[in-house]
Short mmCIF file of C-alpha atoms in Angstrom, two decimals:
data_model
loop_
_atom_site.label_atom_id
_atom_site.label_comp_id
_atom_site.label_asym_id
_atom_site.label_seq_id
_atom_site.Cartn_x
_atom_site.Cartn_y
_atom_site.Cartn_z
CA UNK O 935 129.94 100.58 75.46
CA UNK O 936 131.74 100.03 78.55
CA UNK O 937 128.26 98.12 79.77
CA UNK O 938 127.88 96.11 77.33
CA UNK O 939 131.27 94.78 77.72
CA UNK O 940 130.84 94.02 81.51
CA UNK O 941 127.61 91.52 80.07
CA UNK O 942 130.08 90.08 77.84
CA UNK O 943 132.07 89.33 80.90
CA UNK O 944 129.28 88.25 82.94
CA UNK O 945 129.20 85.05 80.41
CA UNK O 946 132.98 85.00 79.97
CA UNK O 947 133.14 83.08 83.26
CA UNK O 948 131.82 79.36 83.40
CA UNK O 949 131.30 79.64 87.50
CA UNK O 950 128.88 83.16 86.88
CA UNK O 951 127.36 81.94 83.71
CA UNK O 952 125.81 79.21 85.21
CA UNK O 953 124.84 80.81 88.25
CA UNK O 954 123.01 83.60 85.58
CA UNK O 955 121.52 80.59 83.36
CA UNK O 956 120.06 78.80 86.67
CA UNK O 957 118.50 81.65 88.37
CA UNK O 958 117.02 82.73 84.98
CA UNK O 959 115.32 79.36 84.62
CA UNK O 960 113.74 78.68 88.12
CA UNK O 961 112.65 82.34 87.51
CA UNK O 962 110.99 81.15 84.24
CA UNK O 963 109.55 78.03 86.59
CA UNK O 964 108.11 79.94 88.89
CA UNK O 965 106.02 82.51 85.92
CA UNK O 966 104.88 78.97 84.22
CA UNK O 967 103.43 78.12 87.75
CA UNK O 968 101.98 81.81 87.80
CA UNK O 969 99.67 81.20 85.58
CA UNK O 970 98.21 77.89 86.04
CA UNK O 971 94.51 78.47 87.68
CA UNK O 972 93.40 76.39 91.00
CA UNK O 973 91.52 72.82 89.95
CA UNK O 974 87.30 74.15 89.93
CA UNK O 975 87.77 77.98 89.38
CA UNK O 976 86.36 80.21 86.75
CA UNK O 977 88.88 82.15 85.72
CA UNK O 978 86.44 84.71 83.68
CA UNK O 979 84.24 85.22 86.75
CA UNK O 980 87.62 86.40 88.90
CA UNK O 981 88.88 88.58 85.87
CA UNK O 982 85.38 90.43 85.87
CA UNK O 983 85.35 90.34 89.50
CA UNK O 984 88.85 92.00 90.52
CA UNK O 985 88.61 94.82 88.00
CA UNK O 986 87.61 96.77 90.89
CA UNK O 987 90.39 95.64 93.30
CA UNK O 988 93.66 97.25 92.44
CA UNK O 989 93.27 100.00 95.16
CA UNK O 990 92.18 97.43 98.03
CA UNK O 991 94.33 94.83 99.91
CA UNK O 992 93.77 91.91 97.27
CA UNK O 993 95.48 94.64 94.98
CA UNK O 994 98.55 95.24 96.95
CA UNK O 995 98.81 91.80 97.76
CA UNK O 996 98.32 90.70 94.14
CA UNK O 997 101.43 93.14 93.00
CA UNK O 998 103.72 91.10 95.20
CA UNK O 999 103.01 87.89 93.86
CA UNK O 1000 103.04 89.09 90.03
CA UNK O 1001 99.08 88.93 89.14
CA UNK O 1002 98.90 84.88 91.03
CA UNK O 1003 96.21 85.81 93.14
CA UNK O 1004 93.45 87.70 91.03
CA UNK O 1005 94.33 84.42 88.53
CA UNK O 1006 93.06 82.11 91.08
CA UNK O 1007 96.69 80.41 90.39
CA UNK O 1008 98.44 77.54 92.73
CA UNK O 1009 100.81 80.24 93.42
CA UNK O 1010 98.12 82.79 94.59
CA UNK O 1011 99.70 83.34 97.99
CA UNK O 1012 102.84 83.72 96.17
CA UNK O 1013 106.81 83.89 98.90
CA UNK O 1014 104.60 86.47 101.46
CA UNK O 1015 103.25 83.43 103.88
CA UNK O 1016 107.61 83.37 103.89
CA UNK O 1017 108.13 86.95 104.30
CA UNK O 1018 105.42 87.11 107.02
CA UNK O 1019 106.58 84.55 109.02
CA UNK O 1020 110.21 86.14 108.66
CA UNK O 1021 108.98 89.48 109.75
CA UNK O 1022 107.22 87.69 112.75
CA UNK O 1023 110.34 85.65 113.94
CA UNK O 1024 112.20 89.20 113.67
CA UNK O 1025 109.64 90.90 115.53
CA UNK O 1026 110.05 87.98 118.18
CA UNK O 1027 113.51 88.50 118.19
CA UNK O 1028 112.90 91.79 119.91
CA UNK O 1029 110.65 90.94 123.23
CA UNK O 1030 111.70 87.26 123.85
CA UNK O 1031 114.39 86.14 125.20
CA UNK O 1032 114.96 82.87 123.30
CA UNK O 1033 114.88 84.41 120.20
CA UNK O 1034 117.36 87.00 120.81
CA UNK O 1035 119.69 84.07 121.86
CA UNK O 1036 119.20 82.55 118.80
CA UNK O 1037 120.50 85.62 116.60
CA UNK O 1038 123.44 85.81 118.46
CA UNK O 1039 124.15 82.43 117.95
CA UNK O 1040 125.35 83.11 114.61
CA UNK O 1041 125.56 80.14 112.24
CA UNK O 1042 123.85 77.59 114.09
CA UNK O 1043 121.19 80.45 116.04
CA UNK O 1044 120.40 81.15 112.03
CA UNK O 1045 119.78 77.51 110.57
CA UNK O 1046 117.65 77.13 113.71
CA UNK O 1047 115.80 81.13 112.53
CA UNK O 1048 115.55 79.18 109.11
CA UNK O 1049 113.58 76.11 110.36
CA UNK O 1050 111.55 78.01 112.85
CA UNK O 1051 110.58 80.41 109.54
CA UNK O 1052 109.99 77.32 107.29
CA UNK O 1053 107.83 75.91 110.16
CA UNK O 1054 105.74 79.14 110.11
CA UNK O 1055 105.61 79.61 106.38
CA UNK O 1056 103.71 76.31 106.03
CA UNK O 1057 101.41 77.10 109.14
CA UNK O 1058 100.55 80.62 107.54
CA UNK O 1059 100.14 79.03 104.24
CA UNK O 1060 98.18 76.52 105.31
CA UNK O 1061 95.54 79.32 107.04
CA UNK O 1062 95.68 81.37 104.17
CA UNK O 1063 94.77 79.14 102.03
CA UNK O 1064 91.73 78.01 103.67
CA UNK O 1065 90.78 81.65 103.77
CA UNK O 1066 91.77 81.94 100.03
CA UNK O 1067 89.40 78.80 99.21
CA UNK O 1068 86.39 80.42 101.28
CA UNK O 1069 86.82 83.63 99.21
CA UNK O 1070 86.50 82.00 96.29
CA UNK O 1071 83.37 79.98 96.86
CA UNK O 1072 81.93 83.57 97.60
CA UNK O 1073 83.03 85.40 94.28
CA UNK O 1074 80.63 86.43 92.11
CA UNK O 1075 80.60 88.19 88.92
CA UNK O 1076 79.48 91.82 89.32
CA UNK O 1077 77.14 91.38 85.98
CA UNK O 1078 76.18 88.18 84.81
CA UNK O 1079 76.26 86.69 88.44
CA UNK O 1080 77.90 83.22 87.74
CA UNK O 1081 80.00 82.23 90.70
CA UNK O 1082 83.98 81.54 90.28
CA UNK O 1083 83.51 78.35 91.91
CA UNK O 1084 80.52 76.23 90.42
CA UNK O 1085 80.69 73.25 92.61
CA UNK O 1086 81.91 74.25 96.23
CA UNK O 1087 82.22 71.74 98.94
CA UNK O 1088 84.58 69.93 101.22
CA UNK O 1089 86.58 68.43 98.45
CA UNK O 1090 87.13 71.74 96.80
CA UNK O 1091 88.22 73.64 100.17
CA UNK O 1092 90.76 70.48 100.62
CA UNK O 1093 92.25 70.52 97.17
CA UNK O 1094 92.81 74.38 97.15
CA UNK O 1095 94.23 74.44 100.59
CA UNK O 1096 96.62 71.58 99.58
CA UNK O 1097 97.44 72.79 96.05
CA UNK O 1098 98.25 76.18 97.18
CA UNK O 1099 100.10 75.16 100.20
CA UNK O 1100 102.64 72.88 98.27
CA UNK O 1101 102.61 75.85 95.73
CA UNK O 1102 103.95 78.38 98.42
CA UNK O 1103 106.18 75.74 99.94
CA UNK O 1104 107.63 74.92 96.41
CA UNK O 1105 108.23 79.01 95.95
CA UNK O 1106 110.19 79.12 99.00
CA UNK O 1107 111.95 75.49 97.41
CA UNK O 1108 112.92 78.22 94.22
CA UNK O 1109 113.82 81.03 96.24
CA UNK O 1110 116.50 78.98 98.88
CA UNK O 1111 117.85 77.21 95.66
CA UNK O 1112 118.63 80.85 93.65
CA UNK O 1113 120.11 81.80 96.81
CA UNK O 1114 122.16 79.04 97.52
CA UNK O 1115 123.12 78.23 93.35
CA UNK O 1116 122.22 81.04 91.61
CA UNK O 1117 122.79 84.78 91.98
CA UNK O 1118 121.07 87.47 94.30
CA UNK O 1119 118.74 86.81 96.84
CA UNK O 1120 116.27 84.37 95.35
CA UNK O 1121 112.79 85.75 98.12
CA UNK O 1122 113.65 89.20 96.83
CA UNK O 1123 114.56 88.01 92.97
CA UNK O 1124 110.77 86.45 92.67
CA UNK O 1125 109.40 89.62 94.21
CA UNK O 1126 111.16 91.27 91.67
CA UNK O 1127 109.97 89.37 88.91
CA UNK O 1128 106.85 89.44 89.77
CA UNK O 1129 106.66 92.89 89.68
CA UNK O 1130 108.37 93.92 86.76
CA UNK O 1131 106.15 91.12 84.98
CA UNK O 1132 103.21 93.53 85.39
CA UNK O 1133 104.74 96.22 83.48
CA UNK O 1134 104.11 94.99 80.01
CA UNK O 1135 100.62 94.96 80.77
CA UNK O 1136 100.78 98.41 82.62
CA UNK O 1137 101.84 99.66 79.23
CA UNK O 1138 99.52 98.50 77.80
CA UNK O 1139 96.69 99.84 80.36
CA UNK O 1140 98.27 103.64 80.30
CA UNK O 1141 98.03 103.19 76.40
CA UNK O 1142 94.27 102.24 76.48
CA UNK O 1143 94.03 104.76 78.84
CA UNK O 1144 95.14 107.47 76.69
CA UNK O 1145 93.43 106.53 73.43
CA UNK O 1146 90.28 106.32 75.27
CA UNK O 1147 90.55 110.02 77.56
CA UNK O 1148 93.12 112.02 75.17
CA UNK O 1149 92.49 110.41 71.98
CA UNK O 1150 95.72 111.31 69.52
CA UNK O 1151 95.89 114.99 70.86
CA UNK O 1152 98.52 114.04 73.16
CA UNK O 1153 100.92 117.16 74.22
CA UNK O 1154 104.51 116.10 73.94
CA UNK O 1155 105.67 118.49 76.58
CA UNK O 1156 103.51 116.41 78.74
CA UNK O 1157 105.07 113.65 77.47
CA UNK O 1158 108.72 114.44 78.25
CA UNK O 1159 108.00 115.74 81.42
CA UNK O 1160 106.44 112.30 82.06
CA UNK O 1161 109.82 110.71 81.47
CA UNK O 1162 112.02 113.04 83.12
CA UNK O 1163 109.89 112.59 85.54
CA UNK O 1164 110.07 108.95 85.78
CA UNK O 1165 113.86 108.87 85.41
CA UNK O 1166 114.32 111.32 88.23
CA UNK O 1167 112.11 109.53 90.49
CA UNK O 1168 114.24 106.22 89.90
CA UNK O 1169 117.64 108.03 90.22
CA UNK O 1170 115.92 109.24 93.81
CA UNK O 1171 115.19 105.77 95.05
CA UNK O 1172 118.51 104.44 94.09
CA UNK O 1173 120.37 107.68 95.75
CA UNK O 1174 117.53 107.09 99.19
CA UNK O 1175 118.54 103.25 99.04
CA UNK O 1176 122.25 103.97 98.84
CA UNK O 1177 122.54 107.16 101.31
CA UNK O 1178 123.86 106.39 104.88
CA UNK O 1179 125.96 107.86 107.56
CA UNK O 1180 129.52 106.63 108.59
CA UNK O 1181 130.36 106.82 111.86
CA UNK O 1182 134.39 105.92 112.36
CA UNK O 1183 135.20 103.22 115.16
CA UNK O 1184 138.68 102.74 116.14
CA UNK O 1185 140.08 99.79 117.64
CA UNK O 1186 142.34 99.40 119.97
CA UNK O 1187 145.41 96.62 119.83
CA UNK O 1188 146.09 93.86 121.76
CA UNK O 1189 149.02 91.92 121.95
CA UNK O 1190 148.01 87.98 122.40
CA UNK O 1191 151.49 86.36 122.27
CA UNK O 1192 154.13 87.43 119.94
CA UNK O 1193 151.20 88.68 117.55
CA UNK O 1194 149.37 92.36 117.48
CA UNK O 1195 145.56 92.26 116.54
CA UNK O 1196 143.53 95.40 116.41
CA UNK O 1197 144.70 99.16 115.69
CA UNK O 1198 143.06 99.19 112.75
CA UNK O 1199 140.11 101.86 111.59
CA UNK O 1200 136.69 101.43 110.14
CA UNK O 1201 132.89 102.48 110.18
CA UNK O 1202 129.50 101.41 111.13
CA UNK O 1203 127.68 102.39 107.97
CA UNK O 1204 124.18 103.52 109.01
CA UNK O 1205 121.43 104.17 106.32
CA UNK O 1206 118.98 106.90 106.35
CA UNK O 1207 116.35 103.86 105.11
CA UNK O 1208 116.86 100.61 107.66
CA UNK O 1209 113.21 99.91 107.70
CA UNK O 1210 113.20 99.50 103.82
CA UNK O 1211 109.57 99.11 102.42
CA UNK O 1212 108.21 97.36 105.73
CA UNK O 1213 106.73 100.65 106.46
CA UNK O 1214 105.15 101.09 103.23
CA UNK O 1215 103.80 97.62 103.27
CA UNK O 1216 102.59 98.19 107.08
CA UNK O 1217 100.93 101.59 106.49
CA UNK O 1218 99.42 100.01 102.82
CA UNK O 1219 97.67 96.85 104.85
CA UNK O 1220 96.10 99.91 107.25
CA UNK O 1221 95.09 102.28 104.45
CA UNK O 1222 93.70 100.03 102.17
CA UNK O 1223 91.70 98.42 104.90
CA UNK O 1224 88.20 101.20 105.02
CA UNK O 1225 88.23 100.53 100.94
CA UNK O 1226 88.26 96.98 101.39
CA UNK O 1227 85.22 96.88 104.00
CA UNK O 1228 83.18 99.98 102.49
CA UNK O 1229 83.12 97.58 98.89
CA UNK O 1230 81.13 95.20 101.01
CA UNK O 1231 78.49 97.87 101.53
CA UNK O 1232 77.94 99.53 98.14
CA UNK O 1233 74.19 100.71 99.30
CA UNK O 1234 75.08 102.63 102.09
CA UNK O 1235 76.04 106.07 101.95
CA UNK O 1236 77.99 106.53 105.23
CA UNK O 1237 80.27 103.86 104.12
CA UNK O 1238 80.29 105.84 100.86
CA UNK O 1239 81.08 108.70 102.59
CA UNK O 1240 84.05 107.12 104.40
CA UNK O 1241 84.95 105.49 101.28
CA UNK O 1242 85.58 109.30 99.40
CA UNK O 1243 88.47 109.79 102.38
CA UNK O 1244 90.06 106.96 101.71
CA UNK O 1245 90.04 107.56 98.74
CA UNK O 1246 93.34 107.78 96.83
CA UNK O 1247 92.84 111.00 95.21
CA UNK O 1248 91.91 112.59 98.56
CA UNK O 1249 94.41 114.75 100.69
CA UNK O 1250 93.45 112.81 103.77
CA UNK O 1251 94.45 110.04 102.04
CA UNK O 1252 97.74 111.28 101.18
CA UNK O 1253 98.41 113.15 105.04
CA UNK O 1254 97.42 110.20 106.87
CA UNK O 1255 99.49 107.59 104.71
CA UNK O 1256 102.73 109.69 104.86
CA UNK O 1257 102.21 110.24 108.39
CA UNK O 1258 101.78 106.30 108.91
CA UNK O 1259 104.62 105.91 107.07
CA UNK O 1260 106.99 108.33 109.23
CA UNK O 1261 106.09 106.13 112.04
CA UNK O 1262 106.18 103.22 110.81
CA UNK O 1263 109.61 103.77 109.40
CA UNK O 1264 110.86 104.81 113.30
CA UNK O 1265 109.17 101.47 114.68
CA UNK O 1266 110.36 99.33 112.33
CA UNK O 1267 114.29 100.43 112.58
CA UNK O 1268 114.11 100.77 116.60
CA UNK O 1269 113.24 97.16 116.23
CA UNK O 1270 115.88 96.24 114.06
CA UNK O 1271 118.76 98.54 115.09
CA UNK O 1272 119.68 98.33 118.70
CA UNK O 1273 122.06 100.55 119.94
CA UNK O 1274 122.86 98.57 122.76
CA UNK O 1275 123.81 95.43 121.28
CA UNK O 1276 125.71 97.70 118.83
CA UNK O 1277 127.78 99.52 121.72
CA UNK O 1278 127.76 96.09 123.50
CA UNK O 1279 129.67 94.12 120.81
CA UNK O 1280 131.99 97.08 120.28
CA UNK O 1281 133.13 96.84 123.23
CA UNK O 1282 133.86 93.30 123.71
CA UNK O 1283 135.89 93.28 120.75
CA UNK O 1284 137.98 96.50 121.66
CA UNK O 1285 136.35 99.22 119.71
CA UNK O 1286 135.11 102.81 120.47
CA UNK O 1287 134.57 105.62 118.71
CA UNK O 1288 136.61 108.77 118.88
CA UNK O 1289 135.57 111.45 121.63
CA UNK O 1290 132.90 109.00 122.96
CA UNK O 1291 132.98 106.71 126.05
CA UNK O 1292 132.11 102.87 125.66
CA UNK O 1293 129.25 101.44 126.82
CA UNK O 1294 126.18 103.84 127.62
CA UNK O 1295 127.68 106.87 126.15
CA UNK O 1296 128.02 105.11 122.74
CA UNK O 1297 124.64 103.67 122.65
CA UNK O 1298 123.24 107.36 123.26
CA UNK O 1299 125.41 108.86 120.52
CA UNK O 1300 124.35 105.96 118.02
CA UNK O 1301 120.79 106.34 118.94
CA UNK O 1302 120.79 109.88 118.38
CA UNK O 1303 122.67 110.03 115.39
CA UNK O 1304 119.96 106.98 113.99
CA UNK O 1305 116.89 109.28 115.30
CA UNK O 1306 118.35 112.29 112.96
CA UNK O 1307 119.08 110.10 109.88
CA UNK O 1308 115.62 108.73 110.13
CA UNK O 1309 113.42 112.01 110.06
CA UNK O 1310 114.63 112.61 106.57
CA UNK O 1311 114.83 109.26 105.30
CA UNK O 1312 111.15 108.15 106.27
CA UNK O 1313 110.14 111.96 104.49
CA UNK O 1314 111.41 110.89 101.68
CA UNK O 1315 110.13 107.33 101.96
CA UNK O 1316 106.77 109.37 102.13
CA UNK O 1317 107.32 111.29 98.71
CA UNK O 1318 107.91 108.43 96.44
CA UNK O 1319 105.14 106.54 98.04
CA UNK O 1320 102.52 108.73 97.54
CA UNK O 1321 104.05 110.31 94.27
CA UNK O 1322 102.45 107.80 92.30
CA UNK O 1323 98.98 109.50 93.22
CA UNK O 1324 100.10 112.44 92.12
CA UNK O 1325 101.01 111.63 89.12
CA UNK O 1326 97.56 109.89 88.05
CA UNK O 1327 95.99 112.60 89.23
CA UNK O 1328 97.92 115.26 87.44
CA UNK O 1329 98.45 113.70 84.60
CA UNK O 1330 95.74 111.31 84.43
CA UNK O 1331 97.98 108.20 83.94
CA UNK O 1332 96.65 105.25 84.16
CA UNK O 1333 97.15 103.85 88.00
CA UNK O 1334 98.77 100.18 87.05
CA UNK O 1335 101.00 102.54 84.90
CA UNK O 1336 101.56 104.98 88.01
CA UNK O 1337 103.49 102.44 90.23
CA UNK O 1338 106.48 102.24 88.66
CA UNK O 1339 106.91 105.77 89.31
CA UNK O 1340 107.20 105.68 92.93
CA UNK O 1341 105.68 103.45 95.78
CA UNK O 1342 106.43 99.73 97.14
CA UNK O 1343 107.19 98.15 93.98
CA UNK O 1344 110.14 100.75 92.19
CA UNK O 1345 111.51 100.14 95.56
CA UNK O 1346 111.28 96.70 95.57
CA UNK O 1347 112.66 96.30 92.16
CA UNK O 1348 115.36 99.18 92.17
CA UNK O 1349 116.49 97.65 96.01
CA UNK O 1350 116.71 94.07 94.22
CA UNK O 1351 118.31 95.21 91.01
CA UNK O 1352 121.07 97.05 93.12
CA UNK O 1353 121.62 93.70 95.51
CA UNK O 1354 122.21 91.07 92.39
CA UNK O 1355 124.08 93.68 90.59
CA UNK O 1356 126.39 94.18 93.51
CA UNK O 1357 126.95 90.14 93.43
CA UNK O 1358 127.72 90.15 90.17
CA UNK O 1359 129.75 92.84 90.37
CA UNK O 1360 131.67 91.40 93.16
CA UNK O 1361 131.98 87.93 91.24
CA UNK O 1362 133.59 90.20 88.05
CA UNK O 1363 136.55 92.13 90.13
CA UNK O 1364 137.21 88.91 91.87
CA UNK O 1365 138.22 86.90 88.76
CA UNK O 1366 139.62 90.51 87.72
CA UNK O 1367 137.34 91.64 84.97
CA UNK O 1368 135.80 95.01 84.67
CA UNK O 1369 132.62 95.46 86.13
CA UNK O 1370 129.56 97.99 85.89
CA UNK O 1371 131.31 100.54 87.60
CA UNK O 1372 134.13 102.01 86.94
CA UNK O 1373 135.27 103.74 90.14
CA UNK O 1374 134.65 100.97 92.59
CA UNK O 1375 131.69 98.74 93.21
CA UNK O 1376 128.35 98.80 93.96
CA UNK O 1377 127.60 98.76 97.42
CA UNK O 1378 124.06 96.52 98.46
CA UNK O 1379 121.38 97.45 100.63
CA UNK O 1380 121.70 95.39 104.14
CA UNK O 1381 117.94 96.03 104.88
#
């Protein structure tokens, strides 16, 4: 009861009802867009063709841009030529010098970030494109052989580069202007939606599935262990997103003038899950890599052989991707999280933290503390990544179905969910209305 009223008083205020109304309709833009196929392709010939896909690359990469890329759509590269080029520029940020400048710039080091990301998104999209266009020309259908692309040529690799392109650069158009007018995060909101788009049809896929293998002899146990299952996995992810470690800083006061700044306490929150799903999506691109090659060699039977370990039912499978994973998950946060800097800007402004020295001895305490945190945060990263594996395989659920019990996209969507609900919560207690929660607010991820 007490939800429903916060909805009520989501729409109670003009400001956050628009905000709601506008998001939800670029949102409903950028699904229309979703499903309007590329100028020359078959759109039979790719169905047929990427039946076989969903545990290869073009299957991961078609989850994060909502089904756009097995349609042959103008949105088939989807926001990732954004998010690559914004995981490139951060990786930059790390070994050259000019780039670390610029993020410590603050407003103006992150407008120029911005351009410097837009500049790359087009330059990505552009490539990709091209590469998207000479894919196509080579798509066949497994059976009745017709090509998706009946009359290839110059004109058509021009047209698809340039329709796609302007299609990623308009995405990236919807996602600044949710961000800026609307509410939440609009890269991560059309992620989301994306995602959560494909579960109708997953649904539908684990119900074929069953009338097809089970028939109407289902076992309820099985049933409600299936949803216990599922609600326990989400209540994991949300409990793995939210967990960190507070470390208390004190700062000391200064007296500038007649005025006293400083004395006051706080903490540096750190969370057992920095990296977020960059490891998952890093140690995906790897794994799904020997599948992707050994379907170009369907003939041979070492490739078959090498095929059956990377396979997703296969314990290799499983050990090598959590172990990927793991280290992934201690790259990507060294990269992000510098203890240095930390220490560094503590310093400067006065702060320490009790027992430890400034400077070096603070950067070694922060490191260690971060090298802890992350053993058991990139295990359980691990778990709910492969989980969805186990549970096709034990319970011989349909794989589209399977996702949404663990892996990249229930993190995706429960990390997204908890970021625009924090907004709105935020947005409620400020015009003093109650929000979702009823002992204090929801805190967002910062990853």
């Amino acid at each position: 009861m007490q939800l429903l009223q916060s909805f009520q008083n989501c729409f109670k205020i003009p400001d956050l009802r628009r905000r709601i109304f506008f998001t939800v309709g670029l949102l409903v833009v950028y699904r229309i867009g979703g499903q309007i196929t590329v100028p020359g392709v078959q759109l039979a010939v790719l169905t047929e063709f990427f039946q076989t896909s969903s545990n290869t690359l073009f299957g991961l990469y078609d989850m994060f841009v909502g089904g756009a890329f097995t349609r042959g759509t103008i949105f088939a590269l989807g926001i990732m030529p954004y998010i690559s080029a914004s995981i490139i520029l951060q990786l930059l940020g790390a070994v050259i010098p000019y780039f670390q400048k610029l993020q410590r710039e603050g407003e103006e080091g992150r407008k120029k970030i911005t351009q410097y990301t837009r500049y790359g998104t087009v330059f990505l999209a552009a490539a990709q494109s091209y590469g998207v266009s000479f894919f196509l020309i080579n798509i066949t259908a497994p059976l009745s052989g017709n090509p998706a692309v009946p009359n290839p040529g110059l004109g058509f690799t021009l047209s698809t580069m340039l329709t796609i392109t302007t299609g990623t650069i308009f995405i990236m158009w919807l996602g600044e202007q949710i961000t800026e007018r609307g509410i939440g995060n609009g890269i991560s909101l059309i992620i989301f939606i994306g995602i959560v788009a494909e579960l109708p049809y997953a649904i539908s896929q684990e119900y074929s599935h069953f009338l097809i293998n089970r028939g109407f002899s289902k076992n309820i146990i099985e049933e409600i262990i299936l949803v216990v299952l599922m609600f326990a996995v989400v209540a994991f992810v949300i409990l793995m997103t939210q967990g960190l470690r507070k470390i208390p800083v004190q700062y000391a006061k200064r007296v500038v003038g007649r005025r006293v700044y400083g004395g006051q306490a706080t903490h540096i929150p750190l969370r057992i899950n920095t990296a977020g799903v960059i490891p998952i999506i890093f140690a995906q691109s790897i794994m799904f890599l020997p599948g992707t090659i050994t379907q170009m060699f369907p003939g041979n039977e070492f490739m078959l052989m090498v095929g059956s370990f990377f396979s997703t039912e296969s314990m290799f499978y499983w050990f090598a991707y959590s172990m990927m994973i793991v280290f992934f998950t201690y790259f990507y946060t060294a990269i992000v999280m510098d203890p240095n800097q930390l220490a560094d800007n503590m310093k400067k402004h006065g702060g320490f933290i009790p027992g430890i020295r400034p400077g070096p001895r603070t950067a070694q305490y922060i490191d260690g503390i971060m090298t802890r945190i992350t053993l058991p945060g990139s295990i359980a990263l691990a778990l709910v990544t492969i989980f969805p594996f186990f549970v096709t395989r034990q319970f011989n659920v349909a794989p589209s179905f399977a996702q949404f019990f663990g892996g990249t996209g229930l993190l995706i969507v429960v990390g997204v969910a908890l970021d625009t609900l924090q907004q709105i919560e935020s947005q409620l207690m400020t015009r003093h209305y109650e929000g979702f929660m009823k002992r204090g607010k929801i805190q967002g991820r910062k990853s």
